Coordinates of C-alpha atoms in Angstrom, one line a residue:
X1 CA -9.7 80.1 37.4
X2 CA -9.7 77.4 34.5
X3 CA -9.2 73.9 35.7
X4 CA -5.8 72.7 35.6
X5 CA -4.5 69.9 33.4
X6 CA -1.9 68.2 35.6
X7 CA -1.8 64.6 36.1
X8 CA -2.7 63.9 39.9
X9 CA -2.9 61.0 42.0
X10 CA -5.3 59.6 44.4
X11 CA -4.9 60.1 48.0
X12 CA -1.8 58.6 49.6
X13 CA 0.1 58.1 46.1
X14 CA 2.4 60.5 44.3
X15 CA 2.5 60.6 40.6
X16 CA 4.7 62.8 38.5
X17 CA 2.8 65.7 36.9
X18 CA 2.0 65.9 33.1
X19 CA 0.9 68.8 31.2
X20 CA -1.3 69.5 27.9
X21 CA 1.3 69.9 25.1
X22 CA -1.1 71.4 22.7
X23 CA -4.6 72.1 22.0
X24 CA -6.7 73.1 18.9
X25 CA -10.2 73.6 17.9
X26 CA -12.2 73.8 14.6
X27 CA -15.6 73.5 13.2
X28 CA -18.7 75.8 12.0
X29 CA -20.9 78.4 13.4
X30 CA -23.5 75.4 13.9
X31 CA -23.2 72.2 15.8
X32 CA -20.0 69.9 15.2
X33 CA -18.7 67.0 16.9
X34 CA -15.8 64.8 17.0
X35 CA -16.2 60.9 16.9
X36 CA -12.7 59.1 16.7
X37 CA -9.0 59.7 17.1
X38 CA -6.0 57.9 16.0
X39 CA -2.2 58.5 16.2
X40 CA 0.6 57.4 14.0
X41 CA 4.2 56.4 14.7
X42 CA 5.4 59.8 14.0
X43 CA 3.1 61.2 16.6
X44 CA 0.6 62.7 14.2
X45 CA -3.0 62.8 15.4
X46 CA -5.9 62.1 13.0
X47 CA -9.4 63.1 13.8
X48 CA -13.0 62.6 12.4
X49 CA -16.4 63.6 13.0
X50 CA -19.0 65.8 11.4
X51 CA -19.9 69.6 11.0
X52 CA -23.6 71.2 10.5
X53 CA -22.7 74.7 9.3
X54 CA -22.3 75.8 5.8
X55 CA -18.4 76.2 6.3
X56 CA -16.1 74.7 8.8
X57 CA -12.8 76.3 9.6
X58 CA -9.7 74.4 10.9
X59 CA -6.7 76.7 11.3
X60 CA -6.3 78.1 8.0
X61 CA -8.0 75.6 6.2
X62 CA -11.9 75.4 5.4
X63 CA -14.5 72.8 4.2
X64 CA -17.9 73.8 2.4
X65 CA -20.9 71.7 3.3
X66 CA -22.8 69.7 0.8
X67 CA -25.9 69.9 2.6
X68 CA -27.2 68.4 6.1
X69 CA -24.2 67.5 8.0
X70 CA -20.7 66.5 6.4
X71 CA -17.7 64.5 7.2
X72 CA -14.4 65.9 8.2
X73 CA -11.1 64.4 8.5
X74 CA -8.2 66.4 10.1
X75 CA -4.6 65.4 10.5
X76 CA -2.4 67.2 13.1
X77 CA 1.4 67.2 13.5
X78 CA 3.2 66.1 16.5
X79 CA 3.1 69.8 18.0
X80 CA -0.5 70.6 17.1
X81 CA 0.0 72.2 13.4
X82 CA -2.7 71.3 11.1
X83 CA -1.1 69.3 8.2
X84 CA -4.4 68.5 6.0
X85 CA -8.0 68.7 6.2
X86 CA -10.5 66.7 4.1
X87 CA -14.4 66.4 3.9
X88 CA -17.3 65.4 2.1
X89 CA -20.8 64.1 2.0
X90 CA -24.3 64.5 0.5
X91 CA -27.4 66.3 1.2
X92 CA -28.3 64.2 4.4
X93 CA -26.7 63.6 7.7
X94 CA -23.3 62.3 7.2
X95 CA -20.5 61.7 9.7
X96 CA -17.3 60.1 10.3
X97 CA -17.5 57.4 13.0
X98 CA -14.2 55.7 13.3
X99 CA -10.5 56.3 12.3
X100 CA -7.4 54.1 12.2
X101 CA -3.7 54.4 10.9
X102 CA -1.4 51.7 9.6
X103 CA 2.1 51.4 9.9
X104 CA 2.7 53.4 6.7
X105 CA 0.7 56.4 7.8
X106 CA -2.5 55.6 5.5
X107 CA -5.7 56.7 7.4
X108 CA -8.8 54.8 7.1
X109 CA -12.1 56.6 8.0
X110 CA -15.5 54.8 8.9
X111 CA -18.5 57.1 7.5
X112 CA -22.1 56.8 7.8
X113 CA -23.9 58.7 5.3
X114 CA -27.7 59.4 5.6
X115 CA -30.6 58.9 3.2
X116 CA -30.5 57.3 -0.2
X117 CA -28.8 60.2 -2.3
X118 CA -25.3 60.2 -3.5
X119 CA -22.4 61.5 -1.4
X120 CA -19.2 62.5 -2.7
X121 CA -15.5 62.5 -1.3
X122 CA -12.9 64.2 -3.2
X123 CA -14.7 63.4 -6.6
X124 CA -15.4 59.9 -5.7
X125 CA -19.3 59.2 -5.3
X126 CA -21.1 56.5 -3.5
X127 CA -24.9 55.6 -3.8
X128 CA -26.5 53.8 -0.7
X129 CA -27.9 50.3 -1.2
X130 CA -31.0 51.1 0.8
X131 CA -33.2 54.0 1.6
X132 CA -31.7 54.9 4.9
X133 CA -28.1 55.3 4.3
X134 CA -24.6 53.3 3.9
X135 CA -21.5 52.6 5.6
X136 CA -18.7 54.0 3.8
X137 CA -14.7 53.2 4.1
X138 CA -12.4 55.9 3.0
X139 CA -8.6 55.4 2.7
X140 CA -6.2 58.5 2.7
X141 CA -2.5 58.3 2.1
X142 CA -0.3 60.0 4.4
X143 CA -0.6 63.2 2.4
X144 CA -4.2 63.2 2.5
X145 CA -5.0 62.0 -1.1
X146 CA -8.3 59.7 -1.1
X147 CA -6.9 56.4 -2.3
X148 CA -10.3 54.4 -2.7
X149 CA -13.5 54.2 -0.9
X150 CA -15.4 50.9 -0.3
X151 CA -19.3 50.4 0.6
X152 CA -21.7 47.8 0.8
X153 CA -23.8 47.1 -2.4
X154 CA -27.3 45.3 -2.6
X155 CA -27.2 41.5 -2.3
X156 CA -27.8 39.5 -5.2
X157 CA -30.8 37.8 -3.8
X158 CA -33.6 38.2 -3.3
X159 CA -33.8 40.0 -6.6
X160 CA -34.4 43.8 -6.3
X161 CA -33.4 43.9 -2.7
X162 CA -31.0 46.2 -0.9
X163 CA -30.3 47.1 2.5
X164 CA -29.1 50.2 4.6
X165 CA -26.1 50.3 6.7
X166 CA -24.0 52.4 9.2
X167 CA -20.3 52.2 9.7
X168 CA -18.5 52.0 13.1
X169 CA -15.3 50.7 14.4
X170 CA -12.0 50.1 13.0
X171 CA -8.9 48.1 13.8
X172 CA -6.1 46.2 12.3
X173 CA -4.5 42.9 13.0
X174 CA -0.8 42.0 13.2
X175 CA -0.8 41.4 9.4
X176 CA -2.2 44.9 8.7
X177 CA -5.4 43.5 7.6
X178 CA -8.4 45.9 8.5
X179 CA -11.5 45.0 10.2
X180 CA -14.8 47.1 10.0
X181 CA -17.7 46.9 12.3
X182 CA -21.2 48.2 12.0
X183 CA -24.8 47.6 11.6
X184 CA -27.3 46.9 8.7
X185 CA -30.8 45.9 7.9
X186 CA -32.1 44.1 4.6
X187 CA -29.8 42.5 2.3
X188 CA -26.3 43.7 1.6
X189 CA -23.0 42.5 0.2
X190 CA -19.3 43.1 0.5
X191 CA -18.1 41.6 -2.9
X192 CA -19.4 38.1 -3.1
X193 CA -20.3 37.9 0.7
X194 CA -24.1 38.0 1.2
X195 CA -25.5 39.3 4.5
X196 CA -29.2 39.1 5.3
X197 CA -30.5 40.6 8.5
X198 CA -32.8 38.5 10.6
X199 CA -33.8 41.2 12.9
X200 CA -34.9 44.8 12.8
X201 CA -31.0 45.4 12.5
X202 CA -27.9 43.2 12.6
X203 CA -24.1 43.6 13.3
X204 CA -21.6 43.0 10.7
X205 CA -17.8 42.8 10.8
X206 CA -16.0 42.7 7.5
X207 CA -12.1 42.4 6.9
X208 CA -10.1 43.8 4.0
X209 CA -6.6 43.0 3.0
X210 CA -3.8 45.7 2.5
X211 CA -5.0 46.1 -0.9
X212 CA -8.7 47.0 0.2
X213 CA -10.1 43.8 -1.1
X214 CA -12.8 42.1 1.2
X215 CA -11.5 38.8 2.8
X216 CA -14.5 37.9 4.4
X217 CA -17.8 39.4 5.9
X218 CA -19.9 38.1 8.8
X219 CA -23.0 38.9 10.8
X220 CA -24.8 38.3 13.9
X221 CA -27.8 39.5 15.8
X222 CA -31.4 38.8 17.2
X223 CA -34.8 39.8 16.5
X224 CA -34.5 43.2 18.0
X225 CA -31.9 46.0 17.1
X226 CA -28.4 44.9 17.4
X227 CA -25.4 47.1 16.5
X228 CA -21.6 46.3 16.4
X229 CA -20.2 49.9 17.4
X230 CA -16.5 48.8 18.3
X231 CA -13.9 46.3 17.1
X232 CA -10.3 45.1 18.3
X233 CA -7.9 42.4 17.4
X234 CA -5.6 40.5 19.5
X235 CA -2.0 39.4 18.4
X236 CA -3.4 35.9 17.5
X237 CA -6.1 37.4 15.1
X238 CA -9.0 36.7 17.6
X239 CA -11.3 39.8 17.1
X240 CA -13.5 41.5 19.6
X241 CA -16.7 43.5 19.1
X242 CA -18.7 45.7 21.6
X243 CA -22.0 47.3 21.0
X244 CA -25.6 47.9 21.9
X245 CA -28.7 45.5 21.9
X246 CA -32.4 45.6 23.2
X247 CA -34.7 42.6 24.2
X248 CA -32.3 39.8 23.0
X249 CA -28.9 39.1 21.3
X250 CA -27.8 35.7 19.9
X251 CA -24.2 35.1 18.9
X252 CA -23.5 31.7 18.1
X253 CA -25.1 29.3 20.8
X254 CA -25.4 32.2 23.4
X255 CA -28.3 34.3 23.7
X256 CA -28.1 37.4 25.9
X257 CA -31.4 38.8 27.5
X258 CA -31.6 42.5 28.1
X259 CA -32.9 44.1 31.3
X260 CA -33.1 47.7 30.5
X261 CA -34.2 49.8 27.4
X262 CA -31.0 49.2 26.0
X263 CA -27.9 47.0 27.2
X264 CA -24.4 46.6 26.1
X265 CA -22.2 43.6 25.2
X266 CA -18.9 42.5 24.2
X267 CA -17.9 39.3 22.5
X268 CA -14.9 37.6 21.4
X269 CA -14.3 35.5 18.0
X270 CA -11.7 33.3 16.7
X271 CA -9.7 34.4 13.7
X272 CA -12.0 32.0 11.6
X273 CA -15.3 33.7 13.1
X274 CA -16.2 31.2 15.5
X275 CA -17.7 32.7 18.9
X276 CA -15.6 32.1 21.9
X277 CA -17.5 34.1 24.4
X278 CA -20.3 36.9 24.9
X279 CA -20.7 39.1 27.9
X280 CA -23.5 41.5 28.8
X281 CA -23.5 44.8 30.6
X282 CA -26.9 45.3 31.8
X283 CA -28.7 47.9 33.8
X284 CA -31.9 47.9 35.7
X285 CA -35.6 47.9 33.9
X286 CA -36.1 50.8 31.5
X287 CA -32.7 52.2 31.9
X288 CA -30.0 52.8 29.0
X289 CA -26.7 51.2 29.4
X290 CA -24.5 52.2 26.4
X291 CA -21.1 51.2 25.3
X292 CA -18.7 54.0 24.1
X293 CA -15.4 52.3 23.5
X294 CA -13.3 49.1 23.4
X295 CA -9.5 48.5 23.6
X296 CA -8.0 45.1 23.0
X297 CA -4.5 44.3 24.3
X298 CA -2.2 42.0 22.2
X299 CA -2.6 39.3 24.7
X300 CA -6.3 39.2 24.5
X301 CA -7.4 41.4 27.6
X302 CA -10.1 43.9 26.7
X303 CA -11.5 47.0 28.2
X304 CA -14.9 48.5 27.6
X305 CA -16.3 52.0 28.7
X306 CA -19.6 53.7 28.4
X307 CA -22.5 55.4 30.6
X308 CA -25.5 54.3 32.1
X309 CA -28.5 55.9 34.1
X310 CA -29.5 52.6 35.8
X311 CA -29.5 52.7 39.5
X312 CA -27.3 49.5 39.3
X313 CA -24.8 48.3 36.6
X314 CA -24.4 44.5 36.4
X315 CA -21.2 43.1 35.0
X316 CA -20.8 39.5 35.3
X317 CA -21.1 38.9 39.0
X318 CA -20.0 42.3 40.0
X319 CA -22.8 45.1 40.6
X320 CA -21.8 48.7 40.5
X321 CA -24.0 51.6 42.0
X322 CA -24.5 54.6 40.2
X323 CA -23.4 57.2 42.3
X324 CA -24.6 60.1 40.0
X325 CA -27.9 61.9 39.8
X326 CA -28.4 60.8 36.4
X327 CA -25.8 59.1 34.0
X328 CA -22.5 57.9 35.3
X329 CA -19.5 56.1 33.5
X330 CA -18.1 52.8 33.9
X331 CA -14.9 50.9 32.8
X332 CA -14.8 47.1 32.7
X333 CA -11.5 45.0 32.3
X334 CA -11.9 41.4 31.1
X335 CA -9.4 38.7 30.7
X336 CA -8.8 36.7 27.6
X337 CA -11.3 34.0 28.5
X338 CA -14.1 36.7 29.4
X339 CA -13.8 36.8 33.0
X340 CA -14.1 40.2 34.6
X341 CA -10.8 41.2 36.3
X342 CA -12.0 44.5 37.8
X343 CA -14.7 47.3 37.2
X344 CA -14.3 51.0 37.9
X345 CA -17.1 53.6 38.1
X346 CA -16.8 57.4 37.3
X347 CA -19.8 59.0 39.1
X348 CA -20.4 62.7 40.1
X349 CA -23.0 64.3 42.1
X350 CA -24.6 65.4 38.9
X351 CA -23.9 63.6 35.5
X352 CA -20.6 62.0 34.0
X353 CA -19.9 59.5 31.1
X354 CA -16.8 57.7 29.9
X355 CA -16.6 58.0 26.1
X356 CA -13.0 56.7 25.0
X357 CA -10.7 54.2 26.1
X358 CA -7.0 53.3 24.9
X359 CA -4.0 51.3 26.0
X360 CA -0.6 52.5 26.3
X361 CA 2.7 52.7 28.6
X362 CA 1.1 50.0 30.9
X363 CA -2.0 51.8 31.4
X364 CA -5.6 51.9 30.2
X365 CA -6.5 55.6 29.6
X366 CA -10.2 56.8 29.5
X367 CA -11.7 60.0 28.7
X368 CA -15.2 61.7 29.2
X369 CA -17.0 64.6 30.7
X370 CA -18.6 65.5 34.1
X371 CA -20.6 68.1 35.9
X372 CA -20.1 68.9 39.6
X373 CA -17.6 66.7 41.4
X374 CA -16.2 63.5 40.1
X375 CA -15.3 60.6 42.0
X376 CA -12.7 58.0 40.8
X377 CA -12.5 55.1 43.2
X378 CA -10.3 52.0 42.4
X379 CA -10.9 50.1 45.5
X380 CA -7.2 50.4 46.4
X381 CA -6.6 53.9 47.7
X382 CA -8.4 54.6 51.0
X383 CA -10.3 57.5 49.4
X384 CA -11.3 58.2 45.8
X385 CA -9.7 60.7 43.7
X386 CA -12.1 63.6 43.1
X387 CA -12.3 66.2 40.4
X388 CA -14.3 69.4 40.6
X389 CA -15.6 71.0 37.4
X390 CA -14.8 74.6 36.8
X391 CA -17.4 74.9 34.0
X392 CA -20.8 73.5 33.3
X393 CA -19.0 70.3 32.1
X394 CA -15.3 69.5 32.2
X395 CA -13.2 67.3 30.3
X396 CA -11.4 64.3 32.3
X397 CA -8.6 61.9 31.5
X398 CA -7.8 59.0 33.9
X399 CA -5.1 56.4 33.7
X400 CA -5.4 53.0 35.4
X401 CA -2.7 50.4 35.9
X402 CA -3.8 47.6 33.4
X403 CA -2.8 44.6 35.8
X404 CA -4.6 45.8 39.0
X405 CA -7.1 48.7 38.1
X406 CA -5.0 51.1 40.5
X407 CA -5.9 54.7 39.4
X408 CA -2.4 56.3 38.7
X409 CA -3.3 59.7 37.4
X410 CA -6.2 62.2 36.5
X411 CA -6.4 65.0 34.2
X412 CA -8.8 67.8 33.7
X413 CA -9.6 70.7 31.3
X414 CA -12.4 73.3 31.8
X415 CA -13.7 76.7 31.6
X416 CA -14.3 79.6 33.9
X417 CA -18.1 79.9 33.8
X418 CA -19.9 77.2 35.7
X419 CA -23.2 77.9 34.0
X420 CA -21.9 77.8 30.5
X421 CA -18.7 76.3 29.5
X422 CA -19.0 72.9 28.2
X423 CA -16.0 70.5 27.5
X424 CA -16.5 66.7 26.9
X425 CA -13.8 64.2 26.1
X426 CA -15.1 61.7 23.4
X427 CA -12.2 59.9 22.2
X428 CA -8.6 58.9 23.2
X429 CA -5.5 57.5 21.5
X430 CA -2.0 56.8 23.0
X431 CA 1.2 57.1 21.4
X432 CA 4.4 55.1 22.0
X433 CA 5.5 57.4 24.8
X434 CA 2.4 57.3 26.6
X435 CA 1.1 60.7 25.7
X436 CA -2.7 60.9 25.5
X437 CA -4.6 62.3 22.4
X438 CA -7.9 63.5 23.3
X439 CA -10.7 64.8 21.0
X440 CA -14.3 66.0 22.0
X441 CA -16.9 68.6 22.0
X442 CA -16.3 72.3 22.9
X443 CA -19.3 74.6 23.3
X444 CA -21.7 76.6 25.8
X445 CA -24.7 75.6 27.6
X446 CA -26.2 79.0 26.6
X447 CA -23.7 80.6 24.3
X448 CA -20.5 80.2 22.9
X449 CA -18.2 78.2 25.4
X450 CA -14.6 78.3 26.2
X451 CA -12.2 75.8 27.6
X452 CA -8.5 75.9 28.8
X453 CA -6.1 73.0 28.4
X454 CA -3.6 73.7 31.0
X455 CA -1.3 76.7 30.0
X456 CA -2.5 76.5 26.5
X457 CA -4.6 79.5 24.9
X458 CA -8.2 79.0 25.7
X459 CA -10.2 77.6 23.0
X460 CA -13.5 79.2 22.3
X461 CA -16.5 77.7 20.2
X462 CA -18.5 79.5 17.6
X463 CA -22.3 78.8 17.6
X464 CA -23.5 75.6 18.5
X465 CA -20.2 74.0 19.2
X466 CA -17.1 73.0 17.9
X467 CA -14.4 70.1 18.0
X468 CA -11.3 70.1 19.9
X469 CA -8.2 68.0 19.7
X470 CA -5.5 68.1 22.4
X471 CA -2.4 66.2 23.6
X472 CA -1.6 65.4 27.2
X473 CA 1.9 64.5 27.9
X474 CA 3.2 61.2 28.9
X475 CA 3.3 60.1 32.7
X476 CA 5.0 56.9 34.0
X477 CA 2.6 54.4 35.4
X478 CA 3.2 54.8 39.1
X479 CA 1.4 54.3 42.3
X480 CA 3.7 54.3 45.1
X481 CA 6.1 56.7 46.4
X482 CA 9.2 54.3 46.2
X483 CA 8.3 53.8 42.5
X484 CA 8.4 57.4 41.8
X485 CA 11.8 57.8 43.6
X486 CA 13.1 54.9 41.3
X487 CA 11.6 56.8 38.2
X488 CA 13.4 60.0 38.9
X489 CA 16.9 58.0 38.5
X490 CA 15.5 55.9 35.6
X491 CA 17.9 56.6 32.6
X492 CA 18.6 55.0 29.1
X493 CA 21.7 56.0 27.5
X494 CA 22.8 56.6 24.7
X495 CA 19.6 58.3 23.7
X496 CA 20.7 58.2 20.1
X497 CA 22.2 54.8 18.9
X498 CA 23.1 52.9 15.9
X499 CA 21.4 49.5 14.8
X500 CA 22.3 46.9 17.5
X501 CA 24.2 49.3 19.6
X502 CA 24.3 48.4 23.4
X503 CA 22.0 50.4 25.8
X504 CA 22.6 51.0 29.4
X505 CA 19.4 51.0 31.5
X506 CA 20.1 52.5 34.9
X507 CA 18.0 53.4 37.9
X508 CA 16.7 49.8 38.2
X509 CA 16.1 48.1 41.6
X510 CA 18.9 45.8 42.5
X511 CA 18.8 42.0 42.6
X512 CA 15.4 41.8 40.6
X513 CA 14.8 40.7 37.2
X514 CA 13.6 43.3 34.9
X515 CA 11.6 42.8 31.6
X516 CA 12.7 45.2 28.9
X517 CA 10.7 45.7 25.7
X518 CA 11.5 47.9 22.7
X519 CA 8.3 49.4 21.2
X520 CA 8.0 50.9 17.7
X521 CA 6.2 54.2 17.0
X522 CA 2.9 52.6 17.0
X523 CA 3.5 51.0 20.5
X524 CA 4.1 47.5 19.2
X525 CA 6.6 45.2 20.8
X526 CA 9.6 44.6 18.4
X527 CA 12.2 43.1 20.9
X528 CA 11.7 41.6 24.5
X529 CA 14.3 40.4 26.9
X530 CA 14.5 39.8 30.8
X531 CA 17.7 41.1 32.6
X532 CA 19.1 40.7 36.1
X533 CA 20.6 44.2 36.7
X534 CA 24.1 44.5 38.4
X535 CA 23.7 47.2 41.0
X536 CA 21.0 49.4 39.6
X537 CA 21.9 49.3 35.9
X538 CA 21.7 46.5 33.2
X539 CA 22.9 46.4 29.6
X540 CA 21.0 45.3 26.4
X541 CA 21.9 45.3 22.7
X542 CA 18.6 44.6 20.8
X543 CA 19.0 43.1 17.3
X544 CA 19.1 45.5 14.6
X545 CA 15.8 47.3 13.7
X546 CA 15.1 49.9 11.1
X547 CA 16.0 53.5 11.9
X548 CA 13.3 55.7 13.8
X549 CA 11.8 56.7 17.1
X550 CA 11.4 53.7 19.6
X551 CA 10.5 53.5 23.3
X552 CA 12.2 51.1 25.7
X553 CA 10.0 50.0 28.3
X554 CA 11.1 48.4 31.8
X555 CA 8.8 46.5 33.9
X556 CA 10.0 45.6 37.3
X557 CA 8.2 44.6 40.5
X558 CA 4.9 46.2 39.4
X559 CA 6.6 49.4 38.2
X560 CA 6.6 50.3 34.4
X561 CA 9.0 53.0 33.1
X562 CA 9.7 54.3 29.7
X563 CA 12.2 56.2 27.8
X564 CA 12.7 57.3 24.3
X565 CA 15.5 55.9 22.1
X566 CA 16.3 56.9 18.6
X567 CA 18.1 54.5 16.1
X568 CA 19.9 56.4 13.6

């Protein structure tokens, strides 16, 4: 029997079940992979990655390769219908590496193109400034029309110089300025901002305004190979970067010394670019510790996920033992000052990894893959939650309470053939309702693979492997039986209101203050208040907001509950 996709809870807890809402696959007859996912205010899902075959098929739409591997960008509607498909590239290895969506539904895609030859995207071409490829930034409007592309150029000095680059993370600040992270070597420029590497490769972060003009470009690194793979921005405009380094990494006055073959870092910079703090995530000698995701809360807390084959992982003063035979996954929570709040491991009796992280509905959502039996210990439940793979490798989703790190739900999808079927979650985004939008790899260890997401029709790969996109429905962030009982009675009415109309919030605990927040479709807080219930109910008339879909979030006594509200 295929693995179920219900949200379950650790021992001693009760958590309402959620189900996979839809699942879709696409790709070519060769090897394909998904790199990043984003979701917009309307619940549409955006995915990017690459395909290696001559033709890639996503639903009724197809792409023809330009050679090597090519970029794909797909947009799915709220119920999983493919809305549009775009692609491009050159004759080398080209891939989409990150994706972000602004409030207007414009889609931004970070791309890395290989080699020195031109690459073409919807009739617009780009030529790398160095021999080993270039970072490229694409902007599509909501209908999938390519508005513009940006790429670094050769620096003006030294004369005749140039440099190669690769694009990685994307994020927006509160003013819709875009932040783009990546790595480079040699001498490159973003408009008039000149960057010159001091090591084998250095990290860059560049910010663009809403028109696509560079605001500034900055770099950091040491004598070795350094990279900026992920970026996030807090409400104050401070930006955070996570990536990998070997040997040493210097940021401002801080130098990190690696202990393994490769180690991970996370750093916080002020809005003006001044380093605030730098932290290392290191393993044992000769081991690889890799970061695979970064999520930043508006208040400045940040979360990093990844995997390591080290016997022991060191995060600040916390040591985490590797409970897998090979690689195992990790999740680290930092406060705004860079102190470690809590650390969680995802280890199996075979191999496991954590490859995506996102925030939403009071929880940190992670995804990854595992073989054998996965253990998710949170240090709170008396015994770890366990998942057993039904295929050769299964997809998992886990949700932790942001405040305490308590595991409040797990999800799984897998195949029926333990020696073949492979599913690996490689990216995750959370919409305003708390649903997890998951992307990843679908394939087989020895042939075509098949993975089932709950009651959805099974997805079957062709050739080397395909890309899946799936949506796992929301679940309130609950951990105790009394909170679940409260949630059963939790209601917000009317559900369709005029601007500034009074809402009634029922099912609250009596005589305890409740913090109410109205979130827009992108999960941004637009109104907040604190109320004292009379009995089990309270009233609130939020100031007028534009028409659209909103979520009302109620926080009370550690419990977080949400309901949809439509402003007409």
